[in-house]
Short mmCIF file of C-alpha atoms in Angstrom, two decimals:
data_model
loop_
_atom_site.label_atom_id
_atom_site.label_comp_id
_atom_site.label_asym_id
_atom_site.label_seq_id
_atom_site.Cartn_x
_atom_site.Cartn_y
_atom_site.Cartn_z
CA MET A 1 104.44 36.39 61.45
CA VAL A 2 101.07 34.88 62.45
CA ALA A 3 101.26 31.18 63.29
CA ARG A 4 99.12 28.86 61.22
CA VAL A 5 96.03 27.64 63.09
CA VAL A 6 93.73 24.92 61.79
CA ASP A 7 90.58 25.11 63.84
CA LEU A 8 88.51 21.93 63.54
CA ARG A 9 86.60 22.26 66.81
CA SER A 10 83.34 23.17 65.09
CA ASP A 11 81.92 25.04 62.14
CA THR A 12 80.89 27.67 64.70
CA VAL A 13 84.44 29.03 64.87
CA THR A 14 84.52 30.79 61.50
CA LYS A 15 85.42 34.47 61.40
CA PRO A 16 83.25 36.92 59.48
CA SER A 17 84.43 37.38 55.89
CA ASP A 18 85.34 40.79 54.51
CA ALA A 19 82.04 40.79 52.62
CA MET A 20 80.13 40.12 55.86
CA ARG A 21 81.94 42.91 57.66
CA ALA A 22 81.24 45.34 54.83
CA ALA A 23 77.57 44.38 54.80
CA MET A 24 77.34 44.89 58.56
CA ALA A 25 78.90 48.36 58.29
CA ALA A 26 76.52 49.37 55.50
CA ALA A 27 73.31 47.83 56.89
CA ASP A 28 70.16 49.93 56.95
CA VAL A 29 68.85 49.49 60.49
CA ASP A 30 66.11 50.50 62.89
CA ASP A 31 64.58 49.09 66.08
CA ASP A 32 63.61 45.48 65.41
CA VAL A 33 61.70 45.07 68.68
CA LEU A 34 59.38 47.77 67.35
CA GLY A 35 59.20 45.88 64.06
CA ALA A 36 61.04 48.58 62.16
CA ASP A 37 64.40 47.15 61.12
CA PRO A 38 64.33 46.99 57.31
CA THR A 39 67.31 44.68 56.90
CA ALA A 40 65.88 42.20 59.39
CA GLN A 41 62.49 42.28 57.68
CA SER A 42 64.02 41.73 54.27
CA PHE A 43 66.22 38.85 55.43
CA GLU A 44 63.39 37.13 57.29
CA ALA A 45 61.13 37.35 54.26
CA GLU A 46 63.83 35.90 52.02
CA MET A 47 64.57 33.01 54.40
CA ALA A 48 60.87 32.21 54.75
CA ALA A 49 60.64 32.00 50.95
CA THR A 50 63.80 29.89 50.72
CA MET A 51 62.46 27.43 53.28
CA GLY A 52 58.98 27.33 51.72
CA LYS A 53 57.24 28.76 54.80
CA GLU A 54 55.02 31.78 55.38
CA ALA A 55 57.17 33.71 57.81
CA ALA A 56 60.53 33.74 59.63
CA LEU A 57 62.10 35.22 62.74
CA PHE A 58 65.76 36.00 63.43
CA VAL A 59 66.86 34.84 66.91
CA PRO A 60 70.21 35.00 68.74
CA SER A 61 70.91 31.25 68.83
CA GLY A 62 69.83 27.79 67.73
CA THR A 63 69.11 26.83 71.32
CA MET A 64 66.69 29.72 71.71
CA SER A 65 65.17 28.96 68.32
CA ASN A 66 64.45 25.36 69.25
CA LEU A 67 63.16 26.37 72.67
CA ILE A 68 60.77 28.91 71.16
CA ALA A 69 59.51 26.36 68.64
CA VAL A 70 58.81 23.76 71.31
CA LEU A 71 57.08 26.29 73.55
CA VAL A 72 54.85 27.54 70.74
CA HIS A 73 53.77 24.04 69.76
CA CYS A 74 53.45 22.87 73.37
CA ASP A 75 51.70 25.87 74.84
CA VAL A 76 50.10 23.86 77.65
CA ARG A 77 52.43 22.98 80.55
CA GLY A 78 52.81 19.27 80.91
CA SER A 79 52.77 18.65 77.16
CA GLU A 80 55.10 16.00 75.79
CA VAL A 81 57.50 16.09 72.88
CA ILE A 82 58.89 12.99 71.16
CA LEU A 83 62.56 13.40 70.23
CA GLY A 84 65.75 11.41 69.78
CA ASP A 85 67.66 10.28 72.86
CA ASN A 86 70.86 11.57 71.22
CA SER A 87 69.38 14.76 69.81
CA HIS A 88 70.82 18.24 70.36
CA ILE A 89 67.62 19.50 71.96
CA HIS A 90 67.65 16.68 74.49
CA VAL A 91 71.38 16.49 75.23
CA TYR A 92 72.93 19.93 74.73
CA GLU A 93 70.28 22.57 75.36
CA ASN A 94 70.36 22.58 79.14
CA GLY A 95 66.98 20.91 79.50
CA GLY A 96 65.33 24.19 78.55
CA ILE A 97 62.10 22.69 77.26
CA SER A 98 61.51 21.27 80.75
CA THR A 99 63.04 23.91 82.98
CA VAL A 100 61.59 26.89 81.13
CA GLY A 101 58.60 25.46 79.34
CA GLY A 102 57.32 22.66 81.53
CA VAL A 103 57.46 20.31 78.52
CA HIS A 104 58.20 16.64 79.12
CA PRO A 105 60.62 14.86 76.76
CA LYS A 106 59.73 11.40 75.53
CA THR A 107 62.91 10.00 74.06
CA VAL A 108 63.12 7.43 71.25
CA ARG A 109 66.43 5.76 70.46
CA ASN A 110 68.38 7.37 67.67
CA ASN A 111 69.70 4.92 65.08
CA PRO A 112 73.31 5.38 63.83
CA ASP A 113 71.94 7.26 60.81
CA GLY A 114 70.13 9.80 63.01
CA THR A 115 66.64 8.47 62.39
CA MET A 116 64.23 7.13 64.94
CA ASP A 117 62.33 3.93 64.00
CA VAL A 118 58.93 4.95 62.74
CA ASP A 119 57.20 2.20 64.72
CA GLU A 120 58.88 3.42 67.88
CA ILE A 121 57.71 6.99 67.22
CA VAL A 122 54.14 5.76 66.81
CA ALA A 123 54.41 3.65 69.98
CA ALA A 124 55.63 6.74 71.91
CA ILE A 125 52.50 8.76 71.09
CA ARG A 126 50.26 8.83 74.17
CA SER A 127 46.72 7.56 73.86
CA LYS A 128 44.14 10.23 74.61
CA ASP A 129 42.47 7.64 76.83
CA GLY A 130 45.33 8.08 79.27
CA ALA A 131 45.00 11.85 79.61
CA LEU A 132 44.26 11.54 83.34
CA LEU A 133 47.62 9.87 83.94
CA TYR A 134 50.03 10.77 81.14
CA PRO A 135 51.39 13.93 79.51
CA THR A 136 49.68 14.84 76.25
CA THR A 137 51.84 14.30 73.14
CA ARG A 138 51.82 17.44 71.00
CA LEU A 139 55.09 17.51 69.04
CA ILE A 140 57.68 15.40 67.30
CA CYS A 141 61.22 16.78 66.77
CA LEU A 142 63.76 15.66 64.18
CA GLU A 143 67.37 16.83 63.74
CA ASN A 144 68.89 17.25 60.27
CA THR A 145 71.78 16.85 59.92
CA HIS A 146 72.16 14.81 63.10
CA ALA A 147 75.30 15.98 64.88
CA ASN A 148 75.74 13.21 67.43
CA CYS A 149 75.29 10.62 64.68
CA GLY A 150 78.19 12.02 62.65
CA GLY A 151 76.43 14.66 60.61
CA LYS A 152 74.04 12.17 59.00
CA CYS A 153 71.29 13.37 56.69
CA LEU A 154 67.64 12.54 57.13
CA THR A 155 66.13 11.86 53.72
CA VAL A 156 63.05 13.61 52.34
CA ASP A 157 61.19 10.26 52.29
CA TYR A 158 61.87 9.69 55.94
CA THR A 159 60.94 13.24 56.91
CA ASP A 160 57.73 13.04 54.89
CA LYS A 161 56.84 9.77 56.61
CA VAL A 162 57.29 11.27 60.07
CA GLY A 163 55.26 14.27 58.91
CA GLU A 164 52.45 11.94 57.89
CA ILE A 165 52.55 10.29 61.33
CA ALA A 166 52.41 13.67 63.02
CA LYS A 167 49.52 14.88 60.90
CA GLY A 168 47.63 11.60 61.30
CA HIS A 169 47.79 11.91 65.08
CA GLY A 170 47.06 15.63 65.26
CA LEU A 171 50.66 16.48 66.21
CA GLN A 172 53.12 19.11 65.02
CA LEU A 173 56.56 18.44 63.51
CA HIS A 174 59.59 20.59 64.28
CA ILE A 175 62.97 20.13 62.59
CA ASP A 176 66.14 21.23 64.34
CA GLY A 177 67.80 22.10 61.05
CA ALA A 178 70.97 23.55 62.53
CA ARG A 179 72.79 22.23 59.43
CA ILE A 180 69.82 21.72 57.12
CA PHE A 181 71.65 23.31 54.20
CA ASN A 182 74.42 20.73 54.58
CA ALA A 183 71.76 18.01 54.35
CA SER A 184 70.13 19.68 51.33
CA VAL A 185 73.42 19.87 49.46
CA ALA A 186 74.53 16.35 50.36
CA LEU A 187 71.19 14.83 49.38
CA GLY A 188 70.72 16.96 46.30
CA VAL A 189 67.24 17.98 47.47
CA PRO A 190 66.07 21.64 47.53
CA VAL A 191 65.91 22.77 51.10
CA ASP A 192 62.25 23.80 50.87
CA ARG A 193 61.33 20.30 49.68
CA LEU A 194 63.42 18.70 52.43
CA VAL A 195 61.41 20.51 55.16
CA LYS A 196 58.03 20.55 53.44
CA ALA A 197 56.46 18.21 56.03
CA ALA A 198 57.62 20.32 58.97
CA ASP A 199 55.45 22.87 60.77
CA SER A 200 58.54 24.72 61.90
CA VAL A 201 62.28 24.62 61.23
CA SER A 202 65.24 26.15 63.07
CA VAL A 203 68.18 27.02 60.83
CA CYS A 204 71.51 27.90 62.36
CA LEU A 205 73.27 30.66 60.45
CA SER A 206 76.50 30.53 62.43
CA LYS A 207 77.41 26.88 61.83
CA GLY A 208 78.01 25.56 58.32
CA LEU A 209 76.93 28.83 56.77
CA GLY A 210 79.54 30.84 58.67
CA ALA A 211 77.57 33.87 59.88
CA PRO A 212 78.94 35.35 63.12
CA VAL A 213 75.67 35.18 65.08
CA GLY A 214 72.12 33.88 64.86
CA SER A 215 69.54 31.39 63.74
CA ILE A 216 66.35 31.75 61.79
CA LEU A 217 63.04 30.14 62.81
CA VAL A 218 60.48 29.56 60.10
CA GLY A 219 56.85 28.45 60.07
CA SER A 220 53.35 29.71 59.48
CA LYS A 221 52.53 33.39 60.10
CA ALA A 222 50.48 32.45 63.15
CA PHE A 223 53.40 30.39 64.49
CA ILE A 224 55.88 33.22 64.01
CA ASP A 225 53.54 35.76 65.61
CA LYS A 226 53.59 33.61 68.76
CA ALA A 227 57.31 32.98 68.40
CA LYS A 228 57.98 36.73 68.35
CA ILE A 229 56.34 37.15 71.76
CA LEU A 230 58.35 34.27 73.22
CA ARG A 231 61.57 35.64 71.76
CA LYS A 232 60.92 38.87 73.72
CA THR A 233 60.02 36.89 76.84
CA LEU A 234 63.30 34.95 76.69
CA GLY A 235 65.37 38.08 76.23
CA GLY A 236 66.04 37.54 72.53
CA GLY A 237 64.48 40.79 71.29
CA MET A 238 67.31 42.91 69.91
CA ARG A 239 67.33 46.44 68.54
CA GLN A 240 69.38 47.23 65.41
CA VAL A 241 69.56 43.55 64.54
CA GLY A 242 69.90 44.34 60.86
CA VAL A 243 73.64 44.57 61.47
CA LEU A 244 73.61 40.81 62.19
CA CYS A 245 71.05 39.98 59.53
CA ALA A 246 73.24 41.70 56.91
CA ALA A 247 76.09 39.32 57.73
CA ALA A 248 73.74 36.35 57.76
CA TYR A 249 72.43 37.31 54.34
CA VAL A 250 75.97 37.25 52.95
CA ALA A 251 76.60 33.92 54.65
CA VAL A 252 73.60 32.34 52.95
CA ARG A 253 74.42 33.95 49.61
CA ASP A 254 78.12 33.06 49.57
CA THR A 255 78.46 29.86 51.62
CA VAL A 256 75.73 27.45 50.52
CA GLY A 257 77.60 26.92 47.29
CA LYS A 258 80.72 25.97 49.24
CA LEU A 259 79.18 23.29 51.43
CA ALA A 260 79.78 20.50 48.94
CA ASP A 261 83.49 21.29 49.10
CA ASP A 262 83.37 21.06 52.87
CA HIS A 263 81.88 17.59 52.47
CA ARG A 264 84.62 16.63 49.99
CA LYS A 265 87.37 17.78 52.37
CA ALA A 266 85.75 15.84 55.21
CA LYS A 267 86.04 12.71 53.07
CA VAL A 268 89.71 13.48 52.35
CA LEU A 269 90.38 13.97 56.04
CA ALA A 270 88.59 10.71 56.93
CA GLU A 271 90.61 8.74 54.34
CA GLY A 272 93.82 10.20 55.75
CA LEU A 273 92.88 9.35 59.36
CA LYS A 274 91.96 5.83 58.25
CA LYS A 275 95.62 5.22 57.40
CA ILE A 276 96.70 5.73 61.00
CA LYS A 277 96.66 2.26 62.54
CA GLN A 278 95.77 3.45 66.05
CA PHE A 279 92.45 4.83 64.76
CA THR A 280 89.37 3.33 63.23
CA VAL A 281 87.39 5.50 60.81
CA ASP A 282 84.39 4.55 58.74
CA SER A 283 85.00 6.99 55.88
CA SER A 284 81.92 5.67 54.04
CA SER A 285 79.79 7.06 56.85
CA VAL A 286 80.99 10.64 56.30
CA GLU A 287 78.05 12.36 54.63
CA THR A 288 78.60 16.03 55.38
CA ASN A 289 81.23 18.11 57.16
CA MET A 290 81.87 15.98 60.27
CA VAL A 291 84.50 13.27 60.81
CA PHE A 292 84.46 11.04 63.87
CA PHE A 293 87.20 8.55 64.64
CA ASP A 294 87.68 6.06 67.45
CA ILE A 295 91.04 5.57 69.17
CA MET A 296 91.94 1.92 69.50
CA ASP A 297 95.20 2.25 71.43
CA SER A 298 94.65 2.57 75.15
CA ARG A 299 97.83 4.68 75.48
CA ILE A 300 96.14 7.46 73.59
CA THR A 301 93.19 9.30 75.06
CA PRO A 302 91.09 11.91 73.21
CA ASP A 303 92.09 14.54 75.78
CA LYS A 304 95.78 13.84 75.33
CA LEU A 305 95.54 13.79 71.57
CA CYS A 306 93.69 17.08 71.47
CA GLN A 307 96.22 18.68 73.80
CA VAL A 308 99.22 17.57 71.74
CA LEU A 309 97.50 18.72 68.56
CA GLU A 310 96.87 22.13 70.13
CA LYS A 311 100.60 22.58 70.67
CA ARG A 312 100.85 22.27 66.86
CA ASN A 313 97.99 24.76 66.37
CA VAL A 314 95.45 22.14 65.29
CA LEU A 315 92.37 22.66 67.44
CA THR A 316 89.73 20.01 68.04
CA MET A 317 87.68 18.48 70.86
CA PRO A 318 86.90 15.01 72.18
CA ALA A 319 83.61 13.44 71.15
CA SER A 320 83.63 10.82 73.89
CA SER A 321 86.07 8.95 76.12
CA LYS A 322 87.22 6.98 73.08
CA SER A 323 86.60 9.24 70.10
CA VAL A 324 87.39 12.65 68.55
CA ARG A 325 85.36 14.80 66.19
CA PHE A 326 86.72 17.05 63.46
CA VAL A 327 84.37 19.56 61.78
CA LEU A 328 85.08 21.13 58.41
CA HIS A 329 84.02 24.63 57.32
CA TYR A 330 84.71 26.93 54.41
CA GLN A 331 87.73 28.54 56.08
CA ILE A 332 89.60 25.20 56.10
CA SER A 333 91.66 24.69 52.95
CA ASP A 334 92.98 21.53 51.34
CA SER A 335 96.46 22.39 52.58
CA ASP A 336 95.00 22.78 56.10
CA ILE A 337 93.71 19.22 55.82
CA GLN A 338 97.13 17.89 54.88
CA TYR A 339 98.79 19.91 57.62
CA ALA A 340 96.27 18.54 60.17
CA LEU A 341 96.89 14.96 59.06
CA THR A 342 100.65 15.44 59.39
CA CYS A 343 100.19 16.89 62.85
CA VAL A 344 97.93 13.99 63.90
CA GLU A 345 100.57 11.50 62.80
CA LYS A 346 103.26 13.38 64.74
CA ALA A 347 101.03 13.70 67.79
CA VAL A 348 100.39 9.95 67.85
CA GLU A 349 104.14 9.29 67.61
CA GLU A 350 104.86 11.79 70.39
CA ILE A 351 102.32 10.22 72.73
CA LEU A 352 103.47 6.66 72.06
CA THR A 353 107.10 7.56 72.67
CA GLY A 354 106.34 9.09 76.04
CA GLY A 355 105.57 12.73 75.23
CA GLY A 356 102.31 14.57 75.49
CA LYS A 357 101.80 14.98 79.24
CA LEU A 358 98.15 15.88 79.81
CA GLU A 359 97.46 19.36 81.07
CA HIS A 360 94.35 21.49 81.27
CA LEU A 361 94.38 23.95 78.39
CA ALA A 362 92.90 27.37 78.19
CA ASN A 363 90.67 26.68 75.22
CA GLY A 364 88.95 23.78 76.92
CA THR A 365 90.13 20.92 74.73
CA THR A 366 90.24 18.67 77.78
CA LYS A 367 86.51 19.12 78.19
CA ASN A 368 83.77 17.42 76.18
CA TYR A 369 81.97 20.46 74.74
CA TYR A 370 81.37 18.75 71.45
CA GLY A 371 77.72 19.52 71.14
CA HIS A 372 78.44 22.78 69.28
#
């Protein structure tokens, strides 16, 4: 009998559904590097239309997608990009825009809701009079939803305002939309309207949507033509990629309609955690599929809690030295939520009564890899 496992580490941990596997097996494929894979072409065209852009490109990962976007927009070494100090691109993508692209990050403080103050964005834009001394600002990056800020959604009004600033200063706007469909569903705004102001958007297919692999990068035809060259340069050109695009197509078709339920279950989980007196949880701040909670009892560390939970087959990861993050996805049921809450209560009791000796576990729960 297979033991029950409730995996809340990330929405990247979903397994391909039977429909995805069937679609992969039946996919009509050819060599995508030669521009001949019909399933990839069809999927890219559909995603471009869905996002309201001219063209799209399937890439292996969100990190590569963001990197390509920055390099296309900042095609002169020494360019500068304005982005949040707590953004995924800045914190969790190995400094690729600098190490690979020679692009300088100009960070602006992220507010708790994932935004950056508009006035601070404007102040960060370099004056052309200082071109002899300073990097040249060419790009602004937003993240929606904003992972490090608890899965918060950037509104269409805010995004439009930043787009106006970019346009007014001759800059480009890129959105790291790893979970943009979560934001669209939570806000009740069509996804194409939500990203209308953006020159490019990266959409992760293997997070909330549950595809096994890949992201899609959208923008103008000229932008995607350049992106395709950079994808090959970075080693992201793949051959019969239609096998992966077929699964991604099913993910978009079948999972977008389930995201609202993920958000509902996240609220249920937050309300349950709120009842545990050793934790503090702002359930009103839960907007999408992420739940963060702070541990107020010094006898309980995030590492220790995650380890004790793993022994009960509830998997999660620390968010910081004082907090833990749970992420919901469509393969987590309501009964899984109740089971997880029961296990959390028992884990707290075990730790406080002297159990739960900290050890290093094989799945890495004693490491802070929470940027996934």
